[in-house]
Short mmCIF file of C-alpha atoms and ligand atoms in Angstrom, two decimals:
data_model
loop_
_atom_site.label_atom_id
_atom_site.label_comp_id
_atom_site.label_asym_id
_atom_site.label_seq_id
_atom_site.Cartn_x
_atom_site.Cartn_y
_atom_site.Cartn_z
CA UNK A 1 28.84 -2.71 0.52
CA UNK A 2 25.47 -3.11 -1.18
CA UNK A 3 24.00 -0.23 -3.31
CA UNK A 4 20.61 0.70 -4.01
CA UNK A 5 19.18 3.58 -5.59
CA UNK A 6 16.26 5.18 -3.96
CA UNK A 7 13.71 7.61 -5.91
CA UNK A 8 12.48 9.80 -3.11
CA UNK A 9 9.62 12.25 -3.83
CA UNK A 10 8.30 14.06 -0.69
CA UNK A 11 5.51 15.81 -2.30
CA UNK A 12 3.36 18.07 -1.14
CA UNK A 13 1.84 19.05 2.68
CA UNK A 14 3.24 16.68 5.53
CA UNK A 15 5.21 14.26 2.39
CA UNK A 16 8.53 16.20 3.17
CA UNK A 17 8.31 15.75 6.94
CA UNK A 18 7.04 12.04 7.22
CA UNK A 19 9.43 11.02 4.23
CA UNK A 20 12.56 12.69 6.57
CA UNK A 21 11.74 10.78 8.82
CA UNK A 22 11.63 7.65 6.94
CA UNK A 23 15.03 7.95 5.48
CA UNK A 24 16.96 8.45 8.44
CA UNK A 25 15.56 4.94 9.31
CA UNK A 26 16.44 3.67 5.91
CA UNK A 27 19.89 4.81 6.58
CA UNK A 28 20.17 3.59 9.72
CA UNK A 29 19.39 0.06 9.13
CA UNK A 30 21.41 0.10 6.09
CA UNK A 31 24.40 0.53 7.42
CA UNK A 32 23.88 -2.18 9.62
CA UNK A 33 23.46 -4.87 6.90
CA UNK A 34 26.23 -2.98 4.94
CA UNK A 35 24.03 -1.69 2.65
CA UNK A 36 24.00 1.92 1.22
CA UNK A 37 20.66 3.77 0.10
CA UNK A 38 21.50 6.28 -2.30
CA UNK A 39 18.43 8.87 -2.27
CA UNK A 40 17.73 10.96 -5.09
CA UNK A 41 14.98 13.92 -4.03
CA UNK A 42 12.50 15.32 -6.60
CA UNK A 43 9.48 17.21 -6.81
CA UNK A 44 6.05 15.74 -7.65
CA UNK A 45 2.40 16.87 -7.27
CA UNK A 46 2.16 20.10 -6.36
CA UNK A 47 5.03 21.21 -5.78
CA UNK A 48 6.39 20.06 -9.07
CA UNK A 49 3.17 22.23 -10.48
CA UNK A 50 4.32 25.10 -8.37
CA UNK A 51 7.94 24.37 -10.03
CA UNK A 52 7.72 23.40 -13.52
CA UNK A 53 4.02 23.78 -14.25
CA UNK A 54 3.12 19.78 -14.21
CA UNK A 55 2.81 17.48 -11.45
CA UNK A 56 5.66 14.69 -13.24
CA UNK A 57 7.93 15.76 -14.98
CA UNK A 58 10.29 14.10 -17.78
CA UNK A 59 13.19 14.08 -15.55
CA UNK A 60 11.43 12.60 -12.42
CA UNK A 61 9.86 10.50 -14.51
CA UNK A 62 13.32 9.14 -15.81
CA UNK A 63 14.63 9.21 -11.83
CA UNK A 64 11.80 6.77 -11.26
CA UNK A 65 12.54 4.57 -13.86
CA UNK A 66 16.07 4.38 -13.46
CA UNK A 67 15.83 3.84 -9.46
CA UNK A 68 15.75 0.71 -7.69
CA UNK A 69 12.35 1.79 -5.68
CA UNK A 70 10.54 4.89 -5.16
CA UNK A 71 9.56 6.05 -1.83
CA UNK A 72 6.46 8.46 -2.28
CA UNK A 73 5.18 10.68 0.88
CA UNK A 74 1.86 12.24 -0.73
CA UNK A 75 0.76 14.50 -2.55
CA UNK A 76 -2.43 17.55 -3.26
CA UNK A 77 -3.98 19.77 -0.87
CA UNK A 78 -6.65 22.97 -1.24
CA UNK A 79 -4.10 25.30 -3.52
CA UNK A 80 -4.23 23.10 -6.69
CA UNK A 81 -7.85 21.52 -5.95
CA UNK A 82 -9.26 23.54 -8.68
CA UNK A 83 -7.16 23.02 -11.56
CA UNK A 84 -7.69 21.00 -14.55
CA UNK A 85 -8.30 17.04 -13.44
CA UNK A 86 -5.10 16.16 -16.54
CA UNK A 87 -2.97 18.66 -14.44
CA UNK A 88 -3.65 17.61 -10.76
CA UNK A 89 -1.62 17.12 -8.72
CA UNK A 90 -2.68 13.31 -8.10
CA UNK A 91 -1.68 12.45 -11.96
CA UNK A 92 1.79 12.02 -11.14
CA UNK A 93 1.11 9.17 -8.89
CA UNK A 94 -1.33 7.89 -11.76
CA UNK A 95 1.23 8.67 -14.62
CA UNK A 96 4.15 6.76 -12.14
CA UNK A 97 2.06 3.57 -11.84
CA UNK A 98 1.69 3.35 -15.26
CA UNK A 99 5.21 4.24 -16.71
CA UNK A 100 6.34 1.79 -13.93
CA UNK A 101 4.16 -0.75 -14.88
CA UNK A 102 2.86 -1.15 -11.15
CA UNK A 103 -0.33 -3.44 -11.15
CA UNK A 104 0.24 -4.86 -7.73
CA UNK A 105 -1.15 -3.03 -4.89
CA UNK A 106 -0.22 -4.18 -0.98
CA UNK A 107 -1.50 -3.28 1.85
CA UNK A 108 -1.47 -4.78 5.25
CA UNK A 109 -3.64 -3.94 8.45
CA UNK A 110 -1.33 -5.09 11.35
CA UNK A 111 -2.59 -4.43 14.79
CA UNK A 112 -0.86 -3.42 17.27
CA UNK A 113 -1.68 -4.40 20.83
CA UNK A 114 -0.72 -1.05 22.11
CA UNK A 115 -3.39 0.77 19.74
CA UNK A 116 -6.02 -2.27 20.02
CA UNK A 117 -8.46 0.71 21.30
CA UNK A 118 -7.86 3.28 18.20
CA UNK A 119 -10.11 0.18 16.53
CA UNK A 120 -13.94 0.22 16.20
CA UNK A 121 -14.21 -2.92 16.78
CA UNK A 122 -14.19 -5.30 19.76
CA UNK A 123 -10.21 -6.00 21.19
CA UNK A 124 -10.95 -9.79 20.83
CA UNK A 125 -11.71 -9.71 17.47
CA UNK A 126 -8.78 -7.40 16.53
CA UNK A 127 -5.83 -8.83 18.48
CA UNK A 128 -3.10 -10.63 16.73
CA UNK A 129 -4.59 -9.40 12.77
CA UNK A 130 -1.88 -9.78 10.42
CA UNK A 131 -3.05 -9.41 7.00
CA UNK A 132 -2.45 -7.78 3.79
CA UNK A 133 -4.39 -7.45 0.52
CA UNK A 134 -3.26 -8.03 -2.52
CA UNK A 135 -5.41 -5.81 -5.15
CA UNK A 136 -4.76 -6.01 -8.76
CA UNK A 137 -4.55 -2.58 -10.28
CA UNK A 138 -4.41 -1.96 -14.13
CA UNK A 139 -7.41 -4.45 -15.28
CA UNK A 140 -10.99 -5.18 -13.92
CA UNK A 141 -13.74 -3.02 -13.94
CA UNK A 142 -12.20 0.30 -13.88
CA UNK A 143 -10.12 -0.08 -17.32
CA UNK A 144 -12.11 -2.71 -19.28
CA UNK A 145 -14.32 -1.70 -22.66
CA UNK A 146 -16.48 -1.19 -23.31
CA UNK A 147 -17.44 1.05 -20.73
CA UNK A 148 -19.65 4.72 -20.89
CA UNK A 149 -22.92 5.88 -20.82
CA UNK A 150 -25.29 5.98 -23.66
CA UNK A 151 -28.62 7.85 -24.67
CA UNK A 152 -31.15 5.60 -25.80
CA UNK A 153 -33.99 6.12 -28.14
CA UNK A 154 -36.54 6.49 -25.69
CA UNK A 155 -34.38 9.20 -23.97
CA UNK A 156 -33.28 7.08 -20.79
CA UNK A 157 -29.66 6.34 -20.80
CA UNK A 158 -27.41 3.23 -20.15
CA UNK A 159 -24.02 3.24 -18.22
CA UNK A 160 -21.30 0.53 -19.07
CA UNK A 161 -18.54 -1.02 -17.37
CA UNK A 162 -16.88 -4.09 -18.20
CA UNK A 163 -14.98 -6.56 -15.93
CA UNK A 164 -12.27 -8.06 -18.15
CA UNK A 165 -9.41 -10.13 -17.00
CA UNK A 166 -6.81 -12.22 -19.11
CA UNK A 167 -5.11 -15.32 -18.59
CA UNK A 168 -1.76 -13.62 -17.89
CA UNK A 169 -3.25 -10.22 -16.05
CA UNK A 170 -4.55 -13.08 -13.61
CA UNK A 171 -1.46 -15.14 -13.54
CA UNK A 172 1.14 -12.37 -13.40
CA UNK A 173 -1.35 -11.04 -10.35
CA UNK A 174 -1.85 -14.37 -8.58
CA UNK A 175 2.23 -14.89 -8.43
CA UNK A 176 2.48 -11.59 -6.76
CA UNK A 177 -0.09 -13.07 -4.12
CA UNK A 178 1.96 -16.66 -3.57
CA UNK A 179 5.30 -15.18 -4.16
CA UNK A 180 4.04 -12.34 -0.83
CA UNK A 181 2.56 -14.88 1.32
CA UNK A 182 5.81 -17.52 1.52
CA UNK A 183 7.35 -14.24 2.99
CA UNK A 184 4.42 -14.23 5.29
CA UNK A 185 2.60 -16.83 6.57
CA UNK A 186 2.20 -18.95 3.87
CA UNK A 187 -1.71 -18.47 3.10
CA UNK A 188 -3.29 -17.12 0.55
CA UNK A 189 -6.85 -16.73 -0.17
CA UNK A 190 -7.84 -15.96 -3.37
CA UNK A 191 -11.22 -13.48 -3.35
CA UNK A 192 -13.81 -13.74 -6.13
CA UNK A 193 -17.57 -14.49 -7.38
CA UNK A 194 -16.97 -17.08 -9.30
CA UNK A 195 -20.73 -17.97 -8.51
CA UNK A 196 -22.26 -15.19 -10.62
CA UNK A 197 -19.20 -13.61 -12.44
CA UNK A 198 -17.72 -15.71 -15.24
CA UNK A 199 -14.78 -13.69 -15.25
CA UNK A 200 -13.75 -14.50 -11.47
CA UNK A 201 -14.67 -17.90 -12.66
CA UNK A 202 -11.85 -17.56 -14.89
CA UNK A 203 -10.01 -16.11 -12.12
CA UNK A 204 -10.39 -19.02 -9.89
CA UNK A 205 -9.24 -21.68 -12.65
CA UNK A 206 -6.01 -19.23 -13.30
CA UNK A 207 -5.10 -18.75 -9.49
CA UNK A 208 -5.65 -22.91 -8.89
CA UNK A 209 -3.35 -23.89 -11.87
CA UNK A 210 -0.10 -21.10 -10.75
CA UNK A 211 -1.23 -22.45 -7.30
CA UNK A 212 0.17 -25.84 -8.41
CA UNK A 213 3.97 -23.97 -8.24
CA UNK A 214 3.41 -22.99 -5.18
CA UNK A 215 2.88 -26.23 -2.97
CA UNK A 216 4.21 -24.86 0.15
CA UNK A 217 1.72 -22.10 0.03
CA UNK A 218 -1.71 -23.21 1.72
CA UNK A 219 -4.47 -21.81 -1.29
CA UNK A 220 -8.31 -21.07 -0.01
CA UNK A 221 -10.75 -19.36 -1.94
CA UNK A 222 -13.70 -17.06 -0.78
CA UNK A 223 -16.55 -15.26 -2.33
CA UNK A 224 -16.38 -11.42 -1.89
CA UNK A 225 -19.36 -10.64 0.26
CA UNK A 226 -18.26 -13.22 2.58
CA UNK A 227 -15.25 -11.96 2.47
CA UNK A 228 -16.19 -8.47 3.46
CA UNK A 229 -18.21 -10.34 6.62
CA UNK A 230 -15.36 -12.46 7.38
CA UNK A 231 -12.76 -9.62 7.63
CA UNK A 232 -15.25 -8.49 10.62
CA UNK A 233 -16.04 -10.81 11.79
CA UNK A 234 -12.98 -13.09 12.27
CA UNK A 235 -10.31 -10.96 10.45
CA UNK A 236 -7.54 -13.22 12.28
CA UNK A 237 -8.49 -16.03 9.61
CA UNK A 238 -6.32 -14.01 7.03
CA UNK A 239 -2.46 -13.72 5.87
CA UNK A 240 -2.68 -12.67 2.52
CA UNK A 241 -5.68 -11.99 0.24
CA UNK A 242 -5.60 -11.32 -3.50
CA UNK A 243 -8.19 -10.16 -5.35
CA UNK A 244 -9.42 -8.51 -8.36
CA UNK A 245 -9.27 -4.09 -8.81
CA UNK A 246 -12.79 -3.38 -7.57
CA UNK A 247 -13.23 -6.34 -4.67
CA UNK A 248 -9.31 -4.79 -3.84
CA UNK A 249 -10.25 -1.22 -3.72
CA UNK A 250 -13.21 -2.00 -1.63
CA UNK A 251 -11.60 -4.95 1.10
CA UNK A 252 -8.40 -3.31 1.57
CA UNK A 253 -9.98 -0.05 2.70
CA UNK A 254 -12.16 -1.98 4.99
CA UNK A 255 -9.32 -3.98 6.07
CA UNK A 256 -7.29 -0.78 6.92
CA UNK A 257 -9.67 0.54 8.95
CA UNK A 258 -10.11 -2.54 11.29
CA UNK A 259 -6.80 -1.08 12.81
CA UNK A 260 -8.41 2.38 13.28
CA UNK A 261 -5.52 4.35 12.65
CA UNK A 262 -4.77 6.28 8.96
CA UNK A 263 -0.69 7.34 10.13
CA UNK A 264 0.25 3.92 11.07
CA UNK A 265 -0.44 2.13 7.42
CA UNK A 266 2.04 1.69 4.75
CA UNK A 267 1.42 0.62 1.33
CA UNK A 268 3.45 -0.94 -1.53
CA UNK A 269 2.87 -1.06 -5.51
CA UNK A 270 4.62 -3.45 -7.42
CA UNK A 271 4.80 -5.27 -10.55
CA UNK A 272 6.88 -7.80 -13.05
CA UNK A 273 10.39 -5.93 -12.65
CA UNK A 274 12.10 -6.18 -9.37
CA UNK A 275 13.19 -2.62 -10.19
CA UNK A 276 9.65 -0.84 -10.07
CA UNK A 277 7.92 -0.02 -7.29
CA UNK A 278 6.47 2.49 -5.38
CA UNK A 279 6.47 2.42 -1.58
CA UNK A 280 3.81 5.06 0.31
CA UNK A 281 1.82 5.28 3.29
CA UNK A 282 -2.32 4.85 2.46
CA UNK A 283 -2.76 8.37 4.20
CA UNK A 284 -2.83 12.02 1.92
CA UNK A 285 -0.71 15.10 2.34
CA UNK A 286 -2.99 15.81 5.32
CA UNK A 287 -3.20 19.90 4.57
CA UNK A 288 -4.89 20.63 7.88
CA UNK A 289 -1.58 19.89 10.00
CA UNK A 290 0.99 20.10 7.65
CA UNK A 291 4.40 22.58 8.54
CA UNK A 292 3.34 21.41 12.34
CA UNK A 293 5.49 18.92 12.57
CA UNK A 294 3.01 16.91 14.67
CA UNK A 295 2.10 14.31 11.77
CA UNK A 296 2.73 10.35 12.28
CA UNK A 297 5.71 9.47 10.43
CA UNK A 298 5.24 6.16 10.87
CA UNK A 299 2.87 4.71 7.93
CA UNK A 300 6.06 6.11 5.66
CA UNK A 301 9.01 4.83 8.03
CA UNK A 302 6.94 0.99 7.25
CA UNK A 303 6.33 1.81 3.72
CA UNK A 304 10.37 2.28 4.12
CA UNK A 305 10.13 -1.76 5.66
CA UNK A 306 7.94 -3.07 2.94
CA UNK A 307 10.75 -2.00 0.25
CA UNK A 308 13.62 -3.39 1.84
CA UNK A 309 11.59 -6.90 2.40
CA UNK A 310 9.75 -6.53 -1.09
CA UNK A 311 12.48 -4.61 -3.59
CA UNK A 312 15.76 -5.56 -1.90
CA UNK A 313 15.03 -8.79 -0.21
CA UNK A 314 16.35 -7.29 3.01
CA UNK A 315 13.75 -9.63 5.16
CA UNK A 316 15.77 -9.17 8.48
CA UNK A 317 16.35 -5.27 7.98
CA UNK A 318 12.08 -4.98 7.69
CA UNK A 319 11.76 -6.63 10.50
CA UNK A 320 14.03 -4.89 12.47
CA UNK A 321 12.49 -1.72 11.53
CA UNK A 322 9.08 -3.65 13.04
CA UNK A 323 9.90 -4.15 15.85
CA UNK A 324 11.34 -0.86 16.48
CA UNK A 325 7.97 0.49 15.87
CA UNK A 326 6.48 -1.78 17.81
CA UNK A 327 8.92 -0.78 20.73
CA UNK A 328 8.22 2.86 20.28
CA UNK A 329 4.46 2.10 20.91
CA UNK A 330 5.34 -0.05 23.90
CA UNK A 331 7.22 2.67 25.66
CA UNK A 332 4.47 5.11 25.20
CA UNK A 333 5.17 7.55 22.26
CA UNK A 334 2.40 8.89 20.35
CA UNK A 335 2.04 11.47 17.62
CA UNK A 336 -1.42 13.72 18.19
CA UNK A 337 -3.19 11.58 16.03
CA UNK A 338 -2.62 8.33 17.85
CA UNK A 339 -2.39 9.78 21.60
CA UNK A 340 -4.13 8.21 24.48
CA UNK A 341 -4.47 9.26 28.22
CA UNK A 342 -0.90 8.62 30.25
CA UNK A 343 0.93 8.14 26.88
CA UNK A 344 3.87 10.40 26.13
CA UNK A 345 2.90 12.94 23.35
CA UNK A 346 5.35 13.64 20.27
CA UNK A 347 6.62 15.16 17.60
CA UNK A 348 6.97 14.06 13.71
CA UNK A 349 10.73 14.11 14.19
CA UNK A 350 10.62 12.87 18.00
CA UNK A 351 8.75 9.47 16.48
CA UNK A 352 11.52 9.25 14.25
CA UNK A 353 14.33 10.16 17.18
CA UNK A 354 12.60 7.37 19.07
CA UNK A 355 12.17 4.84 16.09
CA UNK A 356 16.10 5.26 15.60
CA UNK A 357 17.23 4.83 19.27
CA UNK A 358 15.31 1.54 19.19
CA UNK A 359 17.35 0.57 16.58
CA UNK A 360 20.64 1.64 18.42
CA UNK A 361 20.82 5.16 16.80
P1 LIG B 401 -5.60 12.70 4.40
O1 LIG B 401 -5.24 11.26 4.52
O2 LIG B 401 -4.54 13.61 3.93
O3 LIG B 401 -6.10 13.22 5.84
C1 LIG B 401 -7.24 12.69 6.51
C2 LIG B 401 -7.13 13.03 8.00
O4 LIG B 401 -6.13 12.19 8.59
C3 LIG B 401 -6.68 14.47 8.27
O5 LIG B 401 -7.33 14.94 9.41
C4 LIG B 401 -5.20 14.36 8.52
O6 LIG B 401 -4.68 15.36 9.38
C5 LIG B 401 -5.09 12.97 9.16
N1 LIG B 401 -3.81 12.33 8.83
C6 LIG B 401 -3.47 11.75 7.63
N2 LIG B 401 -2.22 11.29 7.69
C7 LIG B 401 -1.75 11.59 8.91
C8 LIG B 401 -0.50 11.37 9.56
N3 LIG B 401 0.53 10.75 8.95
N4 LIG B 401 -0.36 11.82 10.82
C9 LIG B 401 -1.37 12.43 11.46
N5 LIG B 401 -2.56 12.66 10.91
C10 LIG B 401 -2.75 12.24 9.64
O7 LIG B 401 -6.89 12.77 3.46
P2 LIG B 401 -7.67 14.05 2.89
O8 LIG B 401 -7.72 15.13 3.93
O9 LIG B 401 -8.91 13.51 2.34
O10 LIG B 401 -6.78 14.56 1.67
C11 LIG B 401 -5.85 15.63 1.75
C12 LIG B 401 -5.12 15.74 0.43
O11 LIG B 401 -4.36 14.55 0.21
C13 LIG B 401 -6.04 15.87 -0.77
O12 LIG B 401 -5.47 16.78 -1.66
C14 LIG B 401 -6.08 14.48 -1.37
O13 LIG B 401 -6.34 14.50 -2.75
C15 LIG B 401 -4.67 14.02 -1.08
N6 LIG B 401 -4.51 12.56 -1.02
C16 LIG B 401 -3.34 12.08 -1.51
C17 LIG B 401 -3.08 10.73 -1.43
C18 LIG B 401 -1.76 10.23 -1.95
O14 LIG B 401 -0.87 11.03 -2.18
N7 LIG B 401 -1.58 8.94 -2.11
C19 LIG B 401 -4.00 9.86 -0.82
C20 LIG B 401 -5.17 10.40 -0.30
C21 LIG B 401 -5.41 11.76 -0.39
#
């Protein structure tokens, strides 16, 4: 019997109710691959404010860094919006990046053909996207120095950001890409401006040269604003993209929305250590419905999939869980959010029910 230990932090609004959800699933497939998730619950966000005064404590802190994986639900809502920005409730998940050393960010857009319509965008564009973006998360443009904004003599001012990027920040970055797309499908293209900014020219070099260790992974390269047309364009194209902080923020939210559909999308931060990282869905705490038990549970229950492929190597397992989803769908279920006309309407825990009987539960 295989053992890993799981941080699980619920947070605040629907987090406890989604996250349930998820780790029945995660138990489920476990013991089919003889595997045993041992999942330690703690507060964070809000609730840990309501608690012990601060949304991370010491002691989760330690739980975090001492598990194999974290599994995060979300966390704010209206009751701590006006405290003190170093005491929100959103620090936490800042202060658990950090102390975990997460500057890998995942997140794929998958469409499914039973949702096609929840898109914006024409069927035969979406049908059959696969992709995920790879965003770098600690360096670039929103940590580099100098950075600020300045009075100047004549009384105008002048605002400063820098975009800095090492040798090894790109390296350790680009490796996350090539090491995620040989357990995809074997693409990666590597977003930058290498045309105007010398620093994604730097990027480029870095990301060719580890590309040479990676032979079996087919490399491309793309500018970022044709990147952002492409992904609209002809968003089937992709398998994995990795890109710089800014160009990440920006492409993976348009990316997610090509699928149209905030509870279906799970996300995964990672970094050097096998043993850090944080598995969430992309979605908030989602005050307006939470204690209804009508939210999607199912942008957590494949945040629950990404950490047994990406943290335990558990490739079959992820799948499984998948195509369970993907089953689910078929048959009909829908949460509010996702509901269309003649589809069966459900509950948070009646996804999860039917997620679990698909897998023989
Ligand atoms: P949100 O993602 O919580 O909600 C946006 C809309 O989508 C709402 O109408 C909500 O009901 C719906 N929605 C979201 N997830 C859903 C799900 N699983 N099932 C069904 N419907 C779902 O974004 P928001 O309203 O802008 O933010 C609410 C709170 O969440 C804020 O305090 C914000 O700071 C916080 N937030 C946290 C995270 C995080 O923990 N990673 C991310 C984003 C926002």
């Amino acid at each position: 019997m295989k053992r890993f230990n799981v941080a699980v932090l619920p947070g605040d609004g629907i987090g406890p109710e989604i996250v349930g959800e998820a780790l029945k699933v995660m138990k489920a497939v476990g013991k089919k691959f003889s595997t045993e998730f041992v999942a330690a619950e703690a507060l964070v966000g809000g609730a840990s404010i309501d608690a012990y005064g601060k949304p991370l404590t010491d002691e989760v802190l330690k739980l975090a860094l001492g598990s194999d994986a974290v599994l995060l639900g979300a966390v704010g809502g209206p009751k701590w919006e006006g405290l003190d920005y170093s005491i929100r409730p959103e620090r936490a998940l800042l202060a658990l990046r950090k102390e975990l050393g997460l500057f890998a960010n995942l997140r794929p857009a998958k469409i499914y053909d039973e949702l096609i319509d929840a898109s914006t965008l024409k069927p035969e564009v979406i049908e059959g996207v696969d992709l995920l973006v790879v965003r770098e998360l600690t360096g670039g443009l929103y940590f580099g120095t100098p950075k600020g904004v300045e009075k100047l003599p004549d009384g105008t001012e002048r605002g400063v950001n820098t975009m800095v990027y090492t040798t090894p920040e790109i390296e350790r970055i680009a490796r996350v890409g090539f090491e995620v797309a040989r357990k995809r499908g074997k693409k990666l293209c590597s977003v930058d401006k290498a045309n105007v900014l010398e620093t994604t020219e730097l990027w480029r070099k870095v990301v060719i040269n580890v590309g040479k260790e990676y032979p079996d992974v087919e490399l491309s390269h793309m500018y970022v604003d044709n990147c952002s047309m492409q992904l609209i364009r002809n968003p089937r194209q992709f398998d994995v993209i990795v890109t710089e902080n800014t160009f990440g923020d920006i492409l993976s939210d348009e990316a997610s929305m090509l699928t149209g559909s905030i509870g279906m999308l799970p996300s995964a931060s990672i970094g050097s250590d096998k043993n850090r990282a944080m598995y969430e869905p992309i979605h908030g705490s989602a005050p307006d419905i939470a204690g209804k038990g009508i939210a999607n549970p199912i942008a957590t229950i494949l945040s629950a999939a990404m950490m047994l492929k990406y943290s335990f190597d558990m490739n079959e397992a992820s799948d499984l869980i998948e195509g369970a989803v993907e089953r689910v769908l078929a048959r009909g279920f829908r949460t509010a959010d996702i509901m269309q006309p003649g589809k069966t309407r459900v509950s948070c825990v009646e996804m999860g029910a039917a997620v679990l009987k698909e897998l023989g539960n």
